[in-house]
Coordinates of C-alpha atoms in Angstrom, one line a residue:
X49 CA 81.8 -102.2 7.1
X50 CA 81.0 -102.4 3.6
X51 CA 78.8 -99.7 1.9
X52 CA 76.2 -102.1 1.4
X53 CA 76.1 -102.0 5.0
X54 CA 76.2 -99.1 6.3
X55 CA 73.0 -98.2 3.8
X56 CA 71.2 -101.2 5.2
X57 CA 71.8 -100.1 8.3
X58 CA 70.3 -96.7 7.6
X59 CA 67.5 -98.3 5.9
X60 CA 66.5 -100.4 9.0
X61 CA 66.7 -96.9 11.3
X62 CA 64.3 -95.3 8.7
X63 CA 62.1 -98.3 8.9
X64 CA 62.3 -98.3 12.7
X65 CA 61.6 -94.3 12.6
X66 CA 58.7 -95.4 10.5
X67 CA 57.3 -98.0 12.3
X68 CA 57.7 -96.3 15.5
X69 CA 55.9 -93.0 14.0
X70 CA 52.9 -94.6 12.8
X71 CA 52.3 -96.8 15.5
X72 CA 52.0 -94.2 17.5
X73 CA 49.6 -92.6 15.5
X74 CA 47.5 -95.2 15.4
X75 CA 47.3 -95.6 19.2
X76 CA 46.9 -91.7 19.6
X77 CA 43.8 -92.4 17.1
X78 CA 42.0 -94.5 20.2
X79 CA 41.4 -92.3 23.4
X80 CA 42.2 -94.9 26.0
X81 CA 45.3 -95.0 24.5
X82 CA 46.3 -91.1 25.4
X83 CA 47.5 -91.7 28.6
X84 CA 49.8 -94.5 28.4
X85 CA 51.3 -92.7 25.4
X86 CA 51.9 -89.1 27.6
X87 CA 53.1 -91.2 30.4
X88 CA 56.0 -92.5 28.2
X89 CA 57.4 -89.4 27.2
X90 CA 56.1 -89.6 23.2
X91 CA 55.8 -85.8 22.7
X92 CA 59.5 -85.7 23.4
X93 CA 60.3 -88.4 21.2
X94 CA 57.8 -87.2 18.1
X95 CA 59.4 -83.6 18.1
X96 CA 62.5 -84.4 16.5
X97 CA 60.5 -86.2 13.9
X98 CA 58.9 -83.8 12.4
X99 CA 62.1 -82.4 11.3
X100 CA 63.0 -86.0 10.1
X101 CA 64.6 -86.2 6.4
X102 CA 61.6 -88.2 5.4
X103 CA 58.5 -86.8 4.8
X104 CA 56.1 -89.3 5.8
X105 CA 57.8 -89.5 8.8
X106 CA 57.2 -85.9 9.4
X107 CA 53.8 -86.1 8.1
X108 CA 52.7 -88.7 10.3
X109 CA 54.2 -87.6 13.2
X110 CA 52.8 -84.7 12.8
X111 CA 49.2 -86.2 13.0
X112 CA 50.1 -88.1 15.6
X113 CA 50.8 -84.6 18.2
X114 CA 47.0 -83.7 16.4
X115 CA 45.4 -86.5 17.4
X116 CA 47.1 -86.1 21.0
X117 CA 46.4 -82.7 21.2
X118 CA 42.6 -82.7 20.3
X119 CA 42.0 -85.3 22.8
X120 CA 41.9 -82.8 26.1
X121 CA 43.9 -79.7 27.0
X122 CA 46.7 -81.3 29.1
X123 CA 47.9 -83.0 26.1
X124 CA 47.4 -79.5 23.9
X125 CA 49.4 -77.8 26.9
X126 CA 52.5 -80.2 26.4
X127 CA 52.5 -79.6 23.1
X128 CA 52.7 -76.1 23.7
X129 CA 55.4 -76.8 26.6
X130 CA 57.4 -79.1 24.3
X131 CA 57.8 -76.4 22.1
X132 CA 56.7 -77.6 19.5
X133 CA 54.6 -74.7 17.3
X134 CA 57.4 -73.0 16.5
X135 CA 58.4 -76.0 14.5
X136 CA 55.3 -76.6 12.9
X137 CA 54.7 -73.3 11.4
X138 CA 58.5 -73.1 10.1
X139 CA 57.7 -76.0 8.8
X140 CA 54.2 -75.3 7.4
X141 CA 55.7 -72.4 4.5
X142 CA 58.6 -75.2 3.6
X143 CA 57.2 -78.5 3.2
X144 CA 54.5 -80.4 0.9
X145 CA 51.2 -79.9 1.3
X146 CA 50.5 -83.8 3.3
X147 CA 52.8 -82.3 5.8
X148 CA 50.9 -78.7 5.6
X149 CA 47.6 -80.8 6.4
X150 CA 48.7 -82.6 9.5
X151 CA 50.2 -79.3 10.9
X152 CA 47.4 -77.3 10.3
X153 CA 45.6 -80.2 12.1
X154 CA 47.8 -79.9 15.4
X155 CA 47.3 -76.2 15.4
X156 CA 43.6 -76.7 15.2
X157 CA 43.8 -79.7 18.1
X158 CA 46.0 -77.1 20.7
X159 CA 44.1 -73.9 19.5
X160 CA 40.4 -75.4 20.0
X161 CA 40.3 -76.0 23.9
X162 CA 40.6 -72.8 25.5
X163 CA 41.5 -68.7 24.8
X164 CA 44.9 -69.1 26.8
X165 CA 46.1 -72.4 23.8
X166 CA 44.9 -70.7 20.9
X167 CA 46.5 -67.6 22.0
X168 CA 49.9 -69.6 22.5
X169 CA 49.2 -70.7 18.8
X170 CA 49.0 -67.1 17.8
X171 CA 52.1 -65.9 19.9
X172 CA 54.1 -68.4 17.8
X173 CA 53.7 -66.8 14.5
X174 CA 50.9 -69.4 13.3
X175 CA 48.7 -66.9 11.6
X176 CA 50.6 -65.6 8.7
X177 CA 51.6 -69.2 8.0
X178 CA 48.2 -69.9 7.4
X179 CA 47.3 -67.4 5.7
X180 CA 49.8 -68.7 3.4
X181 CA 48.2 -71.7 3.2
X182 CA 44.9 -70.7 2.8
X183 CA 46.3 -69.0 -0.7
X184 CA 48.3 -72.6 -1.4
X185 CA 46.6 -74.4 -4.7
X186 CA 45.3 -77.6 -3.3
X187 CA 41.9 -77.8 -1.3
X188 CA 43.0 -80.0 1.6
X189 CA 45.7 -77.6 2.2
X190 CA 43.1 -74.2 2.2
X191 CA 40.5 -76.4 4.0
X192 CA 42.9 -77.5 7.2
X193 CA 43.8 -73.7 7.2
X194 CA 41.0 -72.4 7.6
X195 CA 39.6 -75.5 10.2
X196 CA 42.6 -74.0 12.5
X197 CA 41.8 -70.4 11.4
X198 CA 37.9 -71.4 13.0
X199 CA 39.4 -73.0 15.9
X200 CA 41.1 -69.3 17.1
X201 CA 38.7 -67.4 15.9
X202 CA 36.1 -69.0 18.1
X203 CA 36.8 -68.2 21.6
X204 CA 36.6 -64.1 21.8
X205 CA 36.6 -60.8 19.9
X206 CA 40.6 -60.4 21.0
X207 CA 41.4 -63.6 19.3
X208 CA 39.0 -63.1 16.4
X209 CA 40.4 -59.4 15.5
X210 CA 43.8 -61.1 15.3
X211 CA 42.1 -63.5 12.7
X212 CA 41.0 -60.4 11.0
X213 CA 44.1 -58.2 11.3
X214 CA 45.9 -61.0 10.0
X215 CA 43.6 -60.5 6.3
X216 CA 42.4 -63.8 6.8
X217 CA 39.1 -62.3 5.6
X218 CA 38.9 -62.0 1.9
X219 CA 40.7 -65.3 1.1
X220 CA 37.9 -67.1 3.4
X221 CA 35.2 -65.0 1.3
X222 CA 37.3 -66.7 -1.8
X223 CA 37.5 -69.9 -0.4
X224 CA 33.8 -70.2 -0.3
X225 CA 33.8 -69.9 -3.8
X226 CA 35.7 -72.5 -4.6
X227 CA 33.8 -75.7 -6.1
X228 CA 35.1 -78.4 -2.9
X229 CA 31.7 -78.5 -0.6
X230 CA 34.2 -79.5 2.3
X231 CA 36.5 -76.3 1.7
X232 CA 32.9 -74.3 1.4
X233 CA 31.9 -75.6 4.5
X234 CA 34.5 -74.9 6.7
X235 CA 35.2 -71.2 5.8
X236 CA 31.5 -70.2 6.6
X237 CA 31.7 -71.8 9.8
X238 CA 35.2 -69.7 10.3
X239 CA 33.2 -66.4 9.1
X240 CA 30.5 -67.4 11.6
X241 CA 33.0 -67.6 14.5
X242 CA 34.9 -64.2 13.3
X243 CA 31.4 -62.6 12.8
X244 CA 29.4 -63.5 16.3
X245 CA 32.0 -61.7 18.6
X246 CA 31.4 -57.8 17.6
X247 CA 29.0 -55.5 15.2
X248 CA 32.9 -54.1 13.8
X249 CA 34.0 -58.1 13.2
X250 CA 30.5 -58.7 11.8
X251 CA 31.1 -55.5 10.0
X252 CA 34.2 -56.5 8.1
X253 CA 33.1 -60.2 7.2
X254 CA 30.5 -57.6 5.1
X255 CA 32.9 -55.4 4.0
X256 CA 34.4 -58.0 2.2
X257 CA 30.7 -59.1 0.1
X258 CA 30.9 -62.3 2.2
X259 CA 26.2 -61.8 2.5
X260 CA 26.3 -62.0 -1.1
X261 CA 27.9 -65.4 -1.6
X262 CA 26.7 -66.4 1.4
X263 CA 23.5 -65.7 0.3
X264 CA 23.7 -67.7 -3.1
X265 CA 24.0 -71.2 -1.1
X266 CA 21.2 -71.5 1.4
X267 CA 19.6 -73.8 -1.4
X268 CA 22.5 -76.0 -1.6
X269 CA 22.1 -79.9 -1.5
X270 CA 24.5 -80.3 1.7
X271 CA 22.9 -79.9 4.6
X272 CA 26.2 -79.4 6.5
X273 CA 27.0 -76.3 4.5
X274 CA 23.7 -74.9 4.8
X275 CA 23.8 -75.3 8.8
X276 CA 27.3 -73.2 8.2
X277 CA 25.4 -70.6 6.2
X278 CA 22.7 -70.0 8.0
X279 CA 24.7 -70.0 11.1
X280 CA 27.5 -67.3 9.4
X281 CA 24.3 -65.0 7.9
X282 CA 22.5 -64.9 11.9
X283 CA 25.6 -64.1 13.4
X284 CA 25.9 -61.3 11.1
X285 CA 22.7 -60.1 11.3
X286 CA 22.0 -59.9 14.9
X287 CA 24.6 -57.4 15.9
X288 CA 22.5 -54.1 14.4
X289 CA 19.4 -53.0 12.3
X290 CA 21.9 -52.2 9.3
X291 CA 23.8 -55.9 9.1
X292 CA 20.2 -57.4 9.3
X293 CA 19.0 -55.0 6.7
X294 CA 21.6 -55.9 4.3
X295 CA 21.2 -59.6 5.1
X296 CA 17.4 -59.7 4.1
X297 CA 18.6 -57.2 0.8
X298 CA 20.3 -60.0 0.2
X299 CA 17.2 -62.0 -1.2
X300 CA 17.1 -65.0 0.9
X301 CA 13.5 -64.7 1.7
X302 CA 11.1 -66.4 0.4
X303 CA 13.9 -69.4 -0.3
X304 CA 14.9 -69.1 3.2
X305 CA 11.6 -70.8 4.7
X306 CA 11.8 -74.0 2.3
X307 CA 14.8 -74.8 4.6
X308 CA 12.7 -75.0 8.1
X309 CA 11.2 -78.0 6.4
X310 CA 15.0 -79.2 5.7
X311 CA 15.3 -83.1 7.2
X312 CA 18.8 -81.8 8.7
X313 CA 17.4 -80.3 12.5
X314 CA 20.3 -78.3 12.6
X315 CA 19.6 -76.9 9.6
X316 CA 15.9 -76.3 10.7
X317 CA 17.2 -74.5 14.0
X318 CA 20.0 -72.1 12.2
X319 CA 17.0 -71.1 9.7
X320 CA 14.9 -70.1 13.0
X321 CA 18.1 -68.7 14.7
X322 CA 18.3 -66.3 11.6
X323 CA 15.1 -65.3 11.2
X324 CA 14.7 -64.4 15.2
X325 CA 18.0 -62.2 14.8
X326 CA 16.6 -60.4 11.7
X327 CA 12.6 -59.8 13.5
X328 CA 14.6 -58.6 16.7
X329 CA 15.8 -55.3 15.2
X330 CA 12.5 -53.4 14.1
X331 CA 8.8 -53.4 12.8
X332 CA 9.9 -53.2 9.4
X333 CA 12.2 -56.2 9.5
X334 CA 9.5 -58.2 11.4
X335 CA 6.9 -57.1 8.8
X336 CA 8.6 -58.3 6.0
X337 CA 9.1 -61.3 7.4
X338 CA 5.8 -62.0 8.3
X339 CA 4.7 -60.3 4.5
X340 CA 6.8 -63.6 2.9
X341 CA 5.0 -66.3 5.8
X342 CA 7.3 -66.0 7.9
X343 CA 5.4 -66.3 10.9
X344 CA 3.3 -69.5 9.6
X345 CA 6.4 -71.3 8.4
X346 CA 8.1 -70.6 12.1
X347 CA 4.5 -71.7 13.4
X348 CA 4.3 -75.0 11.5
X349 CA 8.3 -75.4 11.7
X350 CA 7.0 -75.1 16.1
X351 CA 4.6 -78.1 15.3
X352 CA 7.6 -80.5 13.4
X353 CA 10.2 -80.0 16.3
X354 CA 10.8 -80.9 19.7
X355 CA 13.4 -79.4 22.6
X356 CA 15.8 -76.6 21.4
X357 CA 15.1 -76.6 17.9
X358 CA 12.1 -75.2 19.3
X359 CA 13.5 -72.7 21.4
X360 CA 15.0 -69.9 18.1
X361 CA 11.4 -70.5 17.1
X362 CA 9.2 -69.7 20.2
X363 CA 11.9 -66.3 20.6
X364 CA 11.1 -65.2 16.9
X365 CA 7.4 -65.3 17.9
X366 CA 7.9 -63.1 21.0
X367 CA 9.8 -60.6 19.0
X368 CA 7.6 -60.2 16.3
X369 CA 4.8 -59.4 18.6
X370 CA 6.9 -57.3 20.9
X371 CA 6.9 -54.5 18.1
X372 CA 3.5 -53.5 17.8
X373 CA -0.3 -54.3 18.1
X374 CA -0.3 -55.7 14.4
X375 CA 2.6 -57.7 14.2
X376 CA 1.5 -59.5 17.3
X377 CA -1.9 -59.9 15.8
X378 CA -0.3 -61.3 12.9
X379 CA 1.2 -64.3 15.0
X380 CA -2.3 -64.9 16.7
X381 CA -4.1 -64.5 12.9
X382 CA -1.4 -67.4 12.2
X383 CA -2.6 -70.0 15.0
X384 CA 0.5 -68.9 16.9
X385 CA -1.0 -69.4 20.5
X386 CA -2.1 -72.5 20.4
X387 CA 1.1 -73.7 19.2
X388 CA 3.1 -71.9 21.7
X389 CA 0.5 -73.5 24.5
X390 CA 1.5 -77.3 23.1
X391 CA 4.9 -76.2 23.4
X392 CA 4.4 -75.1 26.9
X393 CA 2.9 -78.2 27.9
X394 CA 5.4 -80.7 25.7
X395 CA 8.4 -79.2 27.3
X396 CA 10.6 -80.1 29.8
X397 CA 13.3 -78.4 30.2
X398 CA 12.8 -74.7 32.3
X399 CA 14.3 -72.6 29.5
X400 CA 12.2 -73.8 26.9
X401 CA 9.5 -73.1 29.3
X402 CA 10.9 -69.6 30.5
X403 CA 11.0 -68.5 26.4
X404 CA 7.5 -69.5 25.7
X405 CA 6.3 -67.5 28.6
X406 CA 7.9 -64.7 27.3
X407 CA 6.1 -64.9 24.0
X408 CA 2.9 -65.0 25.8
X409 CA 3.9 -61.7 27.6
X410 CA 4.6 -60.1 24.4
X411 CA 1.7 -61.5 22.4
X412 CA -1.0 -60.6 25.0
X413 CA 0.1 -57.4 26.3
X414 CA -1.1 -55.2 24.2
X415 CA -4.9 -55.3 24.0
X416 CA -7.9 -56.8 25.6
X417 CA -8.6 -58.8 22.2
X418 CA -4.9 -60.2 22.4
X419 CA -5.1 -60.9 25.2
X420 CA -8.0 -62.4 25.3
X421 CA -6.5 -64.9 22.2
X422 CA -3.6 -66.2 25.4
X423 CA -6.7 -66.7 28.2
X424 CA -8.8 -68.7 25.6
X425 CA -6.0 -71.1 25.1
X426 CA -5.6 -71.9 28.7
X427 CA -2.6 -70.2 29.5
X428 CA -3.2 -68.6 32.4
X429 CA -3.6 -72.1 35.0
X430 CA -0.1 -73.2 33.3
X431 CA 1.5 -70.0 33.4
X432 CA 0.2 -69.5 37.0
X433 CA 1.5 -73.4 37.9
X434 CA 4.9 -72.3 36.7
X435 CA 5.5 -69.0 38.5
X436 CA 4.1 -71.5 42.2
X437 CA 5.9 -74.6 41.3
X438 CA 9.0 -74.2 43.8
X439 CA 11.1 -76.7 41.7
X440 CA 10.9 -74.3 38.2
X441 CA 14.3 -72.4 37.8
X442 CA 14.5 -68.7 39.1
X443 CA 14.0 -67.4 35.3
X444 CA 10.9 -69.2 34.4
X445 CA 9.2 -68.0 37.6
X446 CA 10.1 -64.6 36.9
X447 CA 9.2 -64.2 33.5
X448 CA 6.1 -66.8 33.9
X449 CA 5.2 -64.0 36.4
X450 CA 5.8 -61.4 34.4
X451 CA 3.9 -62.3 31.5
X452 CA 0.9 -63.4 33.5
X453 CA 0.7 -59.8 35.0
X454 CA 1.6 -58.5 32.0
X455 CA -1.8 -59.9 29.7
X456 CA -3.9 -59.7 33.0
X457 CA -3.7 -56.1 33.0
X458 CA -5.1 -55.9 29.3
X459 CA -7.4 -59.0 29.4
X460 CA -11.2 -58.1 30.2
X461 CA -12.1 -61.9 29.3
X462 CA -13.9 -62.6 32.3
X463 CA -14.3 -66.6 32.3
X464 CA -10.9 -67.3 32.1
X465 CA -10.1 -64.6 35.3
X466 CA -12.6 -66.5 37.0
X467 CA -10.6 -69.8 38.3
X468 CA -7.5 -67.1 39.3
X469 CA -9.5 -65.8 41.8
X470 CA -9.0 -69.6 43.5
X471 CA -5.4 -70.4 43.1
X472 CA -3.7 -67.0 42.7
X473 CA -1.4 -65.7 45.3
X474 CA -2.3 -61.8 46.6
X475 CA 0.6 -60.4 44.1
X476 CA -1.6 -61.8 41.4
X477 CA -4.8 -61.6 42.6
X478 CA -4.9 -57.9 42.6
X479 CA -4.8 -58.1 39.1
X480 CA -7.3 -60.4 39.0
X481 CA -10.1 -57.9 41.0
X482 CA -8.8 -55.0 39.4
X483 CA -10.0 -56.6 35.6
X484 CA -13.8 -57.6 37.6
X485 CA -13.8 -53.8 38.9
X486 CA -12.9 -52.8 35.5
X487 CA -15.7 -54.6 34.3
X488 CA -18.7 -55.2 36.1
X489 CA -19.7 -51.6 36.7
X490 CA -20.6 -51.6 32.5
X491 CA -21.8 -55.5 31.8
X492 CA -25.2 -56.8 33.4
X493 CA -24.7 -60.0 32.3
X494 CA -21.0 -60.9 33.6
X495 CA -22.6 -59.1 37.3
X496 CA -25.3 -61.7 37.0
X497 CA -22.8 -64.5 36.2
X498 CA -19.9 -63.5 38.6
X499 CA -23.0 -64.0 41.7
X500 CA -24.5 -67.7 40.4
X501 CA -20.8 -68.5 39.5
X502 CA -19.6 -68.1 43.2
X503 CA -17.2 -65.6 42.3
X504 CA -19.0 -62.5 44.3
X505 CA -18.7 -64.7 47.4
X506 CA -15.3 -65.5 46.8
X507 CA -14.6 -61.6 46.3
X508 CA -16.3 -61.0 50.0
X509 CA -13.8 -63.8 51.1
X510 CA -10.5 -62.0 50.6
X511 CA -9.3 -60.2 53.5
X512 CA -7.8 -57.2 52.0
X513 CA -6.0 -54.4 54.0
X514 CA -8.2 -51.2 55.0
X515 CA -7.1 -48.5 51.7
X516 CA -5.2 -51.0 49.6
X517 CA -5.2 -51.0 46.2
X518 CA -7.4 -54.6 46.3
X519 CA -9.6 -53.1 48.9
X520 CA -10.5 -50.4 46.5
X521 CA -10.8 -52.8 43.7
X522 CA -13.3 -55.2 46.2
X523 CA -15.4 -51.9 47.0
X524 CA -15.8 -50.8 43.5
X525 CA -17.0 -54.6 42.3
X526 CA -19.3 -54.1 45.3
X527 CA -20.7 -50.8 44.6
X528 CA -22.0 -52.8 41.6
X529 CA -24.5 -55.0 43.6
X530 CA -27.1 -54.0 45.9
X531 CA -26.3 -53.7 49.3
X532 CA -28.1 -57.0 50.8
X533 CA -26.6 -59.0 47.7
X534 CA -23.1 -57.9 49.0
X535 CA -24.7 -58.8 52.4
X536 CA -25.5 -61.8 52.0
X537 CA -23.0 -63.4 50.2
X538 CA -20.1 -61.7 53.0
X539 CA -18.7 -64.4 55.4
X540 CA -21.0 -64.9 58.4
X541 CA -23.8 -63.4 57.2
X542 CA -26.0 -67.1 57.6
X543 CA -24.9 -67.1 61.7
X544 CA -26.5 -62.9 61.5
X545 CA -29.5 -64.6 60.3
X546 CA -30.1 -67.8 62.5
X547 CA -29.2 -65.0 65.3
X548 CA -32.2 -62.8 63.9
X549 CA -34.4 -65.8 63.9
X550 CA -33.1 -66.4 68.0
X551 CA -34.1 -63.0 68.4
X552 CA -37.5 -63.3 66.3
X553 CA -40.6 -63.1 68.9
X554 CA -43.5 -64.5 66.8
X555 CA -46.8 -62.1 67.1

């Protein structure tokens, strides 16, 4: 065989190696295709590839095991069984950076389904290779780095600290420095997922001036890096009062607020999810939200939404007026009620329901006059339906029964406690007679009112236990009205008086 041959030969095995290789990464592109492709053995024939002589051949089969792996966890698993991470991270500190992409890819694919792959990615040695990477010079190289560096990081605080003890860190803070939006994007989403685990991870994403930089994009053009941003600065702040504190020293707010009007949703909802994890923490915190609009921007940002964008929204509401008597003042002063009472009727799903129920609690607790602001927005019939309706989830009965006691016990608003004394169940009702006892005994008018309303006969109607707590509420609103008005409006009373007239003997 001639020379000529023998290289023609070896040229037709490379084109065969080639053809084979991306063919199958084209039909690993297609889900259906998965199957059929595991079935016939192709991890075991792609792993000797991607030690081929020829690059592309490497390269692609490389991102054909990706687009395998990321399609469920079997296929992640027999990558892991095939043993072939070991390969790719030798690989990944040897070869060009198209080859550096497409491993960093499979890495990603096996590490993103559960703890137990991305573990087996960091058991094989993958981190340090990509922290090498994520100092290499080109973009794409740094960018699939840190999209695999996400991927672990995401799961728990165990995986995350390896992240971390690996100094992945600082060279994320760098990369979001860097001028590519796509490279910017993908390391605050990685600082998000090492951040949201523990106050120490949250901690050392700080350490490293990440809130600072962070801090300088939430105006940015791209809506998908803002939703990273916003998302990376509320994981940090909700772990404790001095991560939040730093976050608002950071000067986001006022700019922060344009961005609940942002046409991206997601960027709409990460805005809210930050500014309910800064409000949680303390008064102060909540008042200086509220002294930059806070609350009115949340309020109007209620009006624009619909479903769980909602729901970070509705929560920063109910922690603002947790705090104190002013703060939750501040959200009724800002038309807050009557937007959390649309969202209560607009809502479907129980959660949504359950959360704005809670605000309610929180915003009419305190004082008669807030929560007399809840009862004249006709919250007490829905919140009442809620807590009765057998088919609402466990949580929304409990905290729509919660919050209903809750602003009873303040509310002195007597036209709205009126219909409860009609529909409300004895656990509620006590409440109910324990505001009219509360009271009558020092308003004239509402003891005129409460007779030609019906509601004194309704009182005489409830059979109460002899020296319960609703007896002695029923005895005090009683001691408020003469003795024959109490008389004559007690069940049975009509039959004494046809009996009286039986008895009548005419002079």
């Amino acid at each position: 065989m001639t020379q000529r041959q023998i290289l023609q030969v070896f040229e037709q095995y490379q084109k065969a190696r080639t053809q084979f290789v991306q063919t199958v990464a084209d039909l690993a592109a297609r889900p259906q295709n998965t199957e059929t492709l595991q079935n016939a053995g192709v991890m075991s024939l792609l792993r000797p590839l991607l030690l081929d002589a020829v690059p592309t051949i490497q390269q692609t089969a490389a991102l054909a095991l990706g687009r395998l792996a990321n399609y469920n966890d079997d296929l992640a698993e027999a990558v892991v069984k095939g043993d072939i991470l070991p390969q790719l991270v030798y690989s990944l500190a040897e070869q060009n950076r198209f080859y550096k992409k497409a491993a960093a890819f499979v890495l990603r694919a096996v590490a993103k389904h559960s703890p137990e792959l991305a573990q087996a990615v960091v058991d094989c040695g993958a981190l340090d290779a990509l922290v090498i990477s994520l100092e290499e010079f080109d973009p794409g190289v740094k960018e699939a780095a840190a999209w695999a560096i996400s991927y672990i990081a995401r799961h728990n605080a165990q995986l995350s600290q390896a992240v971390v003890d690996a100094g992945v860190v600082p060279l994320l803070v760098l990369c979001i420095q860097e001028p590519e939006i796509a490279l910017k994007r993908v390391a605050a989403s990685a600082l998000s997922d090492i951040a949201k685990h523990s106050p120490e991870l949250a901690q050392t994403v700080v350490d490293t001036g990440a809130i600072a930089h962070l801090a300088q994009m939430i105006l940015n053009p791209d809506a998908k890096l803002k939703r990273q941003v916003f998302s990376a600065l509320s994981q940090i702040a909700k772990h404790s009062i001095d991560v939040a504190e730093m976050v608002v020293e950071a000067e986001i707010f006022p700019a922060t607020l344009v961005c609940l009007k942002d046409p991206d949703e997601y960027v709409q909802k990460n805005v809210a999810t930050l500014i309910r994890e800064i409000t949680k923490h303390t008064p102060e915190l909540s008042q200086i939200i509220v002294n930059v609009g806070g609350v009115a921007a949340v309020i109007d940002y209620l009006g624009d939404s619909k479903g769980n964008v909602r729901l970070p929204g509705i929560m920063m509401l109910g922690y603002v007026a947790t705090h104190s008597e002013n703060l939750a003042m501040a959200v009724i002063v800002s038309k807050g009620v009557p937007q959390l009472a649309i969202c209560l009727e607009e809502e479907q799903e129980d959660h949504i329901k359950a959360a704005t129920a809670w605000a309610f609690g929180q915003i009419g607790r305190h004082t008669p006059e807030h929560a007399k602001a809840v009862a004249v927005a006709n919250v007490f019939p829905k919140l009442l339906n809620l807590y009765l309706d057998t088919e609402s989830s466990e949580d929304l009965q409990a905290k729509a029964k919660k919050a209903l006691k809750s602003i009873l016990q303040k509310c002195t608003y007597l036209p709205a406690l009126e219909p409860l004394l009609y529909e409300a169940p004895s656990n509620i009702l006590k409440h109910v007679i324990c505001q009219f006892s509360k009271v009558l005994p020092h308003d004239s008018k509402a003891r005129r009112l409460f007779v030609t309303s019906g509601g004194l006969k309704k009182v005489q109607e409830i059979k109460a236990e002899p020296g319960s707590a609703i007896q002695e509420y029923i005895n005090a609103i009683n001691n408020c009205y003469p003795e024959e008005i109490v008389r004559y409006y007690s069940p049975g009373y009509s039959e004494t008086l046809l009996e009286r007239i039986d008895n009548y003997q005419p002079v």
